[in-house]
mmCIF file of N, CA, C and O in Angstrom:
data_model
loop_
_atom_site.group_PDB
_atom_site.id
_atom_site.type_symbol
_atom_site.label_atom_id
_atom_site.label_comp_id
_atom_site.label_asym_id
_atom_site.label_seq_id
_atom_site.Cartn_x
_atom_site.Cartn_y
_atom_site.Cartn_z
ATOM 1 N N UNK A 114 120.137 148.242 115.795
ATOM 2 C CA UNK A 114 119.042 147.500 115.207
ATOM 3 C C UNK A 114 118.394 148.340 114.100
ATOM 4 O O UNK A 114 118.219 149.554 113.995
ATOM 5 N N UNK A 115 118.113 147.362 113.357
ATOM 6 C CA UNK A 115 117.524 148.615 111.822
ATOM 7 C C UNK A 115 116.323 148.353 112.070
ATOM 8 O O UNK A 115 115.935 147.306 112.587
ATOM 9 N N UNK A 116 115.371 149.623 111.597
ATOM 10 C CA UNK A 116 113.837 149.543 111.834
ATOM 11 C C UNK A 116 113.633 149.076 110.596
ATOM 12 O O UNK A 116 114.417 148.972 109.653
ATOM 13 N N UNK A 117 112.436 148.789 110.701
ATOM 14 C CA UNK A 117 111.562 147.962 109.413
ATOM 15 C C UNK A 117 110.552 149.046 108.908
ATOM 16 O O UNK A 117 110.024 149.853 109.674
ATOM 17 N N UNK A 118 110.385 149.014 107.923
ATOM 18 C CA UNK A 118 109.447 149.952 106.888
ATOM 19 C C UNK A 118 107.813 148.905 107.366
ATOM 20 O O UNK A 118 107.589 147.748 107.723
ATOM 21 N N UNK A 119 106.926 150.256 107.072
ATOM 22 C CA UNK A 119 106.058 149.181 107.517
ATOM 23 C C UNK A 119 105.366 148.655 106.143
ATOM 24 O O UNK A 119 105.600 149.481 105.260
ATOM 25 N N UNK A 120 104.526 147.471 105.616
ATOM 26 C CA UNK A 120 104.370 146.952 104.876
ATOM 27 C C UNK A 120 102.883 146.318 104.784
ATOM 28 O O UNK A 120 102.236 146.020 105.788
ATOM 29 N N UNK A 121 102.486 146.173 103.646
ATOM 30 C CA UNK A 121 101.159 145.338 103.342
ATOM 31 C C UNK A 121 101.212 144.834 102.556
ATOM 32 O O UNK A 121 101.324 145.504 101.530
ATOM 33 N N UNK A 122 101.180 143.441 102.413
ATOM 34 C CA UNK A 122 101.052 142.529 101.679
ATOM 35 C C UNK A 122 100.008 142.761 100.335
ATOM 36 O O UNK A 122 100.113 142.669 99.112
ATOM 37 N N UNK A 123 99.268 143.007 101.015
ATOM 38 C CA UNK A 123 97.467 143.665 100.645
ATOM 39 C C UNK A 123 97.467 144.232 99.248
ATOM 40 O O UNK A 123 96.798 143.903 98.268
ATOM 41 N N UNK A 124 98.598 145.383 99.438
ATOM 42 C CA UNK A 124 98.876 146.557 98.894
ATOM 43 C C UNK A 124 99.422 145.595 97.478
ATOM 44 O O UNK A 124 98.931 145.387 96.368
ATOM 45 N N UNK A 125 100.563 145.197 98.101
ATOM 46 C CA UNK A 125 101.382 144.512 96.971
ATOM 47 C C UNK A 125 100.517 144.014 95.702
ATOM 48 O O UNK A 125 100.458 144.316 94.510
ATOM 49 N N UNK A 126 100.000 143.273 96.398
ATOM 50 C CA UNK A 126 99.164 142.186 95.582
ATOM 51 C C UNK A 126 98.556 142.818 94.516
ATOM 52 O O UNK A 126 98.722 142.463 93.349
ATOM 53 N N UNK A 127 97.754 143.881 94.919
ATOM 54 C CA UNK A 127 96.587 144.690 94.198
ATOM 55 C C UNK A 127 97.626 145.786 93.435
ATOM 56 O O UNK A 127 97.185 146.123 92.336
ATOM 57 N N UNK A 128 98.482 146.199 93.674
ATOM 58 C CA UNK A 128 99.463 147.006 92.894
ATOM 59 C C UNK A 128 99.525 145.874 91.302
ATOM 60 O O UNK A 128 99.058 145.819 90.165
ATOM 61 N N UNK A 129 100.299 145.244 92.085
ATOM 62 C CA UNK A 129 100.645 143.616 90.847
ATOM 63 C C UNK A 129 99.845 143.404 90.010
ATOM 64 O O UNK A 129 100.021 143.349 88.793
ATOM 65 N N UNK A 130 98.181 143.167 91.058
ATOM 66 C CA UNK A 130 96.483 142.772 89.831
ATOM 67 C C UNK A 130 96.623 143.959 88.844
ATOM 68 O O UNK A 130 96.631 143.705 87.639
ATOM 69 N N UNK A 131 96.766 145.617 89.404
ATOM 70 C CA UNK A 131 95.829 145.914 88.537
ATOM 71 C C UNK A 131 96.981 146.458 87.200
ATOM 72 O O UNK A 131 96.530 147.072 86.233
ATOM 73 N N UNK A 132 98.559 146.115 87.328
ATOM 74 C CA UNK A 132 98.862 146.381 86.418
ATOM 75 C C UNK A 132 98.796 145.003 85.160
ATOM 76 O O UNK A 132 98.899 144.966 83.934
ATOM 77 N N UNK A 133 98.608 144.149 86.069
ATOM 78 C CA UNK A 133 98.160 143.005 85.140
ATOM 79 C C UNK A 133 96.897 142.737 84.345
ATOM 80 O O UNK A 133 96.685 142.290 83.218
ATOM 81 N N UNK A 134 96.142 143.165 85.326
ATOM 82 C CA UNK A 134 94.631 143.881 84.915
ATOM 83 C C UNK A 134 94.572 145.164 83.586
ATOM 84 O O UNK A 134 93.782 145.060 82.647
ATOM 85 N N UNK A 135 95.323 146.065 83.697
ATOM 86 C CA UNK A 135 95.499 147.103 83.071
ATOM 87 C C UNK A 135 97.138 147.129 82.767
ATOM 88 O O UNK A 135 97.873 147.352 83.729
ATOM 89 N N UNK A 136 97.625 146.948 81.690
ATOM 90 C CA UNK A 136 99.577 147.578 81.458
ATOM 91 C C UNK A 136 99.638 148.609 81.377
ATOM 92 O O UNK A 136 100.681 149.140 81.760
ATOM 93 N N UNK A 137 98.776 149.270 80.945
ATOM 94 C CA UNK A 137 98.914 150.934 81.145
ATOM 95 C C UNK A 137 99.221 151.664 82.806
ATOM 96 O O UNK A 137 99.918 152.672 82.925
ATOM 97 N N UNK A 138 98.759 151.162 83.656
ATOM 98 C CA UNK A 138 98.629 151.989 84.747
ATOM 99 C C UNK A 138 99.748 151.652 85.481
ATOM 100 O O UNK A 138 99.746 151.603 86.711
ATOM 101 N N UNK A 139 100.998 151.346 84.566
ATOM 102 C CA UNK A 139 102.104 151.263 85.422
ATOM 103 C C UNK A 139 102.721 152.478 85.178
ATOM 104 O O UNK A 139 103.552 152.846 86.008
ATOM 105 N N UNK A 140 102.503 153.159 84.248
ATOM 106 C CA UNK A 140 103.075 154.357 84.153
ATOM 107 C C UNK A 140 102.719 155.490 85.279
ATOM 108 O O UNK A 140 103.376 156.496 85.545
ATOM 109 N N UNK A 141 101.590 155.079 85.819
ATOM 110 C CA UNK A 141 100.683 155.797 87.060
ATOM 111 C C UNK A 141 101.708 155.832 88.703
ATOM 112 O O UNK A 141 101.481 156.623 89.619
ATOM 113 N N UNK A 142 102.681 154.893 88.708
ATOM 114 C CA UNK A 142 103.564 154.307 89.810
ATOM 115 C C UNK A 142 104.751 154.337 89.448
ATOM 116 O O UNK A 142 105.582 154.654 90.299
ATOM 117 N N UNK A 143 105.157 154.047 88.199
ATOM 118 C CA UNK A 143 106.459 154.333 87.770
ATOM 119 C C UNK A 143 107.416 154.967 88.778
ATOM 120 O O UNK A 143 108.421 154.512 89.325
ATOM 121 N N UNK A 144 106.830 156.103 88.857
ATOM 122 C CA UNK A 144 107.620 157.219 88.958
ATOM 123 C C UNK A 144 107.996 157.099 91.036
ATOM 124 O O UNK A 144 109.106 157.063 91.568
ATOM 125 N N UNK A 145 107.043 157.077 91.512
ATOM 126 C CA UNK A 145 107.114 156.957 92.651
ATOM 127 C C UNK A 145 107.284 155.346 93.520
ATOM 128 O O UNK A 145 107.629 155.213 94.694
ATOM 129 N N UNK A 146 106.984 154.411 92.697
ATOM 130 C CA UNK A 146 106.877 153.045 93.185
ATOM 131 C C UNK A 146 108.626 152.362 92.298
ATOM 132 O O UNK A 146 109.099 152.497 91.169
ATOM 133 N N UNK A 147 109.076 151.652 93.552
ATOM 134 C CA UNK A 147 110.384 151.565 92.892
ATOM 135 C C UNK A 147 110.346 149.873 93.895
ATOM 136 O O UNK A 147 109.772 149.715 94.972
ATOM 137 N N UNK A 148 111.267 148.641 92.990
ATOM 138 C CA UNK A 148 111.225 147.670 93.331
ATOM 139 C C UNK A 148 111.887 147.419 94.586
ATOM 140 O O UNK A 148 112.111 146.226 94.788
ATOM 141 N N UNK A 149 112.260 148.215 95.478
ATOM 142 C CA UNK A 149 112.787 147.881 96.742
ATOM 143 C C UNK A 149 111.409 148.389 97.623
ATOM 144 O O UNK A 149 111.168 148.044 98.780
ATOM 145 N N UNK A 150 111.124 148.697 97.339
ATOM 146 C CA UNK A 150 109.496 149.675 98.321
ATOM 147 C C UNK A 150 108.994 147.817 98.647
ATOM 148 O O UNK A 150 108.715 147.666 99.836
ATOM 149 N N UNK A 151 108.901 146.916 98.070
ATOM 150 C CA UNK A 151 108.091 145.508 97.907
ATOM 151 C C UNK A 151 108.868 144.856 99.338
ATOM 152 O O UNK A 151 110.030 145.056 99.689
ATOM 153 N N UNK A 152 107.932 144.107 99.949
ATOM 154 C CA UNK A 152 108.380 143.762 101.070
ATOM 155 C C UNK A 152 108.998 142.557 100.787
ATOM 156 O O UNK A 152 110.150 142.242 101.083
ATOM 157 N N UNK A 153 107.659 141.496 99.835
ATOM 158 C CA UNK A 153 108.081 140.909 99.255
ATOM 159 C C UNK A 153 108.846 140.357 98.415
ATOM 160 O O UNK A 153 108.288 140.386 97.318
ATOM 161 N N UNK A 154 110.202 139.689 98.342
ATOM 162 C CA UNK A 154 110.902 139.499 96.879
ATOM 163 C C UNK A 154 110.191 138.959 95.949
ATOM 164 O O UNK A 154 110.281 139.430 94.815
ATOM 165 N N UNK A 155 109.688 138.317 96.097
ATOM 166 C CA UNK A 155 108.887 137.462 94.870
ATOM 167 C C UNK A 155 108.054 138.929 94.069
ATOM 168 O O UNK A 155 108.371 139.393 92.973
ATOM 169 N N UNK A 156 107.137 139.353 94.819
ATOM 170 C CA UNK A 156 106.551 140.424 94.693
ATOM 171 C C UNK A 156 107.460 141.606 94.105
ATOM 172 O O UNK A 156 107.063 142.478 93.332
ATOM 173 N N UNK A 157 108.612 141.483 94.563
ATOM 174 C CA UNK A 157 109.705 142.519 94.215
ATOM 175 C C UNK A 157 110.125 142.253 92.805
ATOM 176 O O UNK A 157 109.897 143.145 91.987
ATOM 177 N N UNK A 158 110.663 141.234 92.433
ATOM 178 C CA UNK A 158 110.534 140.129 91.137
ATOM 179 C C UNK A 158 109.854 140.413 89.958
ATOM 180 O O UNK A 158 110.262 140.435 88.796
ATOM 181 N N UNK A 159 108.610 140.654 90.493
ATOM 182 C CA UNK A 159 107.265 140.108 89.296
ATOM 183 C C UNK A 159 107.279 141.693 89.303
ATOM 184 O O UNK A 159 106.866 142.006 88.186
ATOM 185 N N UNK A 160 107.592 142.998 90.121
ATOM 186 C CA UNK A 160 107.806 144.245 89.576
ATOM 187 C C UNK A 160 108.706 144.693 88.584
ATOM 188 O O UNK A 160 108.297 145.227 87.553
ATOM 189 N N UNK A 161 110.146 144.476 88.875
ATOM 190 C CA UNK A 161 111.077 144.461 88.223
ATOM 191 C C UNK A 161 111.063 143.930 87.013
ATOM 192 O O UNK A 161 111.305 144.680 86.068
ATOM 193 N N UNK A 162 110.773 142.503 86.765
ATOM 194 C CA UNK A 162 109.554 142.138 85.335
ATOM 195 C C UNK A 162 109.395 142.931 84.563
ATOM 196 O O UNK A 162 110.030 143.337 83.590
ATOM 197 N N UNK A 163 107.824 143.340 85.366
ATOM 198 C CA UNK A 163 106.880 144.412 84.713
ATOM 199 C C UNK A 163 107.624 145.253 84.132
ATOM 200 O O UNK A 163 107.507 145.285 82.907
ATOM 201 N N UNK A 164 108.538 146.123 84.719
ATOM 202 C CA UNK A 164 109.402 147.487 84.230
ATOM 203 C C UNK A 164 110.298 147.385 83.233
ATOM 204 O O UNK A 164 110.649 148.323 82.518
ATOM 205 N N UNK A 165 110.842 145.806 83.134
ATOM 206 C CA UNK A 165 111.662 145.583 82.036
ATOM 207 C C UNK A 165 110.722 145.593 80.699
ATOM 208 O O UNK A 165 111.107 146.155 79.673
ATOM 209 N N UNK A 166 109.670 145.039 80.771
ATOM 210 C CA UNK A 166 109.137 144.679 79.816
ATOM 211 C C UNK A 166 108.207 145.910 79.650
ATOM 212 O O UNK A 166 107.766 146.009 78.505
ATOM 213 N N UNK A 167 107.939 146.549 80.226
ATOM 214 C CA UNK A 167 107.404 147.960 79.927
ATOM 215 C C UNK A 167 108.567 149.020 79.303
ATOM 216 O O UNK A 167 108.090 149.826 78.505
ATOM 217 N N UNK A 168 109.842 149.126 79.517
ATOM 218 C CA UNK A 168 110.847 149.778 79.102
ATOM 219 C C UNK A 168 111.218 149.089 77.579
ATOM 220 O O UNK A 168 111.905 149.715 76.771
ATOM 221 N N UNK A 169 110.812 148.062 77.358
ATOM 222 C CA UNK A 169 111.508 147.491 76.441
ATOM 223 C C UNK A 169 110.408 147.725 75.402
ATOM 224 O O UNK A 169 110.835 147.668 74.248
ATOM 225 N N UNK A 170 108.912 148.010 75.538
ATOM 226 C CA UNK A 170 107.857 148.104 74.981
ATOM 227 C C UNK A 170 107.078 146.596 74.670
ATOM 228 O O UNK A 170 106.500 146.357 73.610
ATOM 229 N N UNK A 171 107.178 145.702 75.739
ATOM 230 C CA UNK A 171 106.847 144.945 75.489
ATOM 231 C C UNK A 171 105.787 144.416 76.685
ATOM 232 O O UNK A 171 105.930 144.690 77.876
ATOM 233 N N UNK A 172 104.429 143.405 75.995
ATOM 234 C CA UNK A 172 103.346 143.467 76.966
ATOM 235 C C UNK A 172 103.342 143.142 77.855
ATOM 236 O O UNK A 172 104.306 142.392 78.008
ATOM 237 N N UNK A 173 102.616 143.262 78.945
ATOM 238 C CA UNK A 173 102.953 142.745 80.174
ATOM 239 C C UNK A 173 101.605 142.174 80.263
ATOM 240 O O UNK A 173 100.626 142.921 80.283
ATOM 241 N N UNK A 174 101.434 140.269 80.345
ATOM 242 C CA UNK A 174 100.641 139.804 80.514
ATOM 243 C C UNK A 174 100.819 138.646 81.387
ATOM 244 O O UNK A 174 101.858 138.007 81.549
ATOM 245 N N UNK A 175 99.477 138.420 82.025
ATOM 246 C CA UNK A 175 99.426 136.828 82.652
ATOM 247 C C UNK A 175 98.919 135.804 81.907
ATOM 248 O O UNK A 175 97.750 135.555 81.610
ATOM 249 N N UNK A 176 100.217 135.085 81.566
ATOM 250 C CA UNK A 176 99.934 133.877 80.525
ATOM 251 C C UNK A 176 100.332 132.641 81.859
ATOM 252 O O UNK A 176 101.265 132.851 82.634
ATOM 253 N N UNK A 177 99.258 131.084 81.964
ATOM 254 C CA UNK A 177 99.657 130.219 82.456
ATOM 255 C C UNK A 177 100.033 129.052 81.857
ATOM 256 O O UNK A 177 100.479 128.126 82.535
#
């Protein structure tokens, strides 16, 4: 049986706000925050995103 990492939703979320909140402060996680750490896929998703479009130099915003 494989153990499970333990997880917070919580966490996710507010990781997600505040680089959406701020694009700069992804460089702050970069390094240590990696898109499998996300419990969530969706959440996992909207990281992987972020990093493309931060690598590519391009903004990372919430447009609806």
């Amino acid at each position: 049986m494989e153990k499970q990492l333990p997880s917070s939703i919580e966490a996710e979320i507010a990781v997600l706000g505040c680089i959406l909140i701020d694009p700069a402060s992804i460089v702050q996680v970069l390094d240590s925050l990696k898109p499998e750490h996300f419990y969530r896929e969706k959440h996992r998703l909207v990281y992987e995103a972020m990093i493309r479009l931060f690598n590519r130099q391009e903004p990372v915003e919430f447009i609806l």
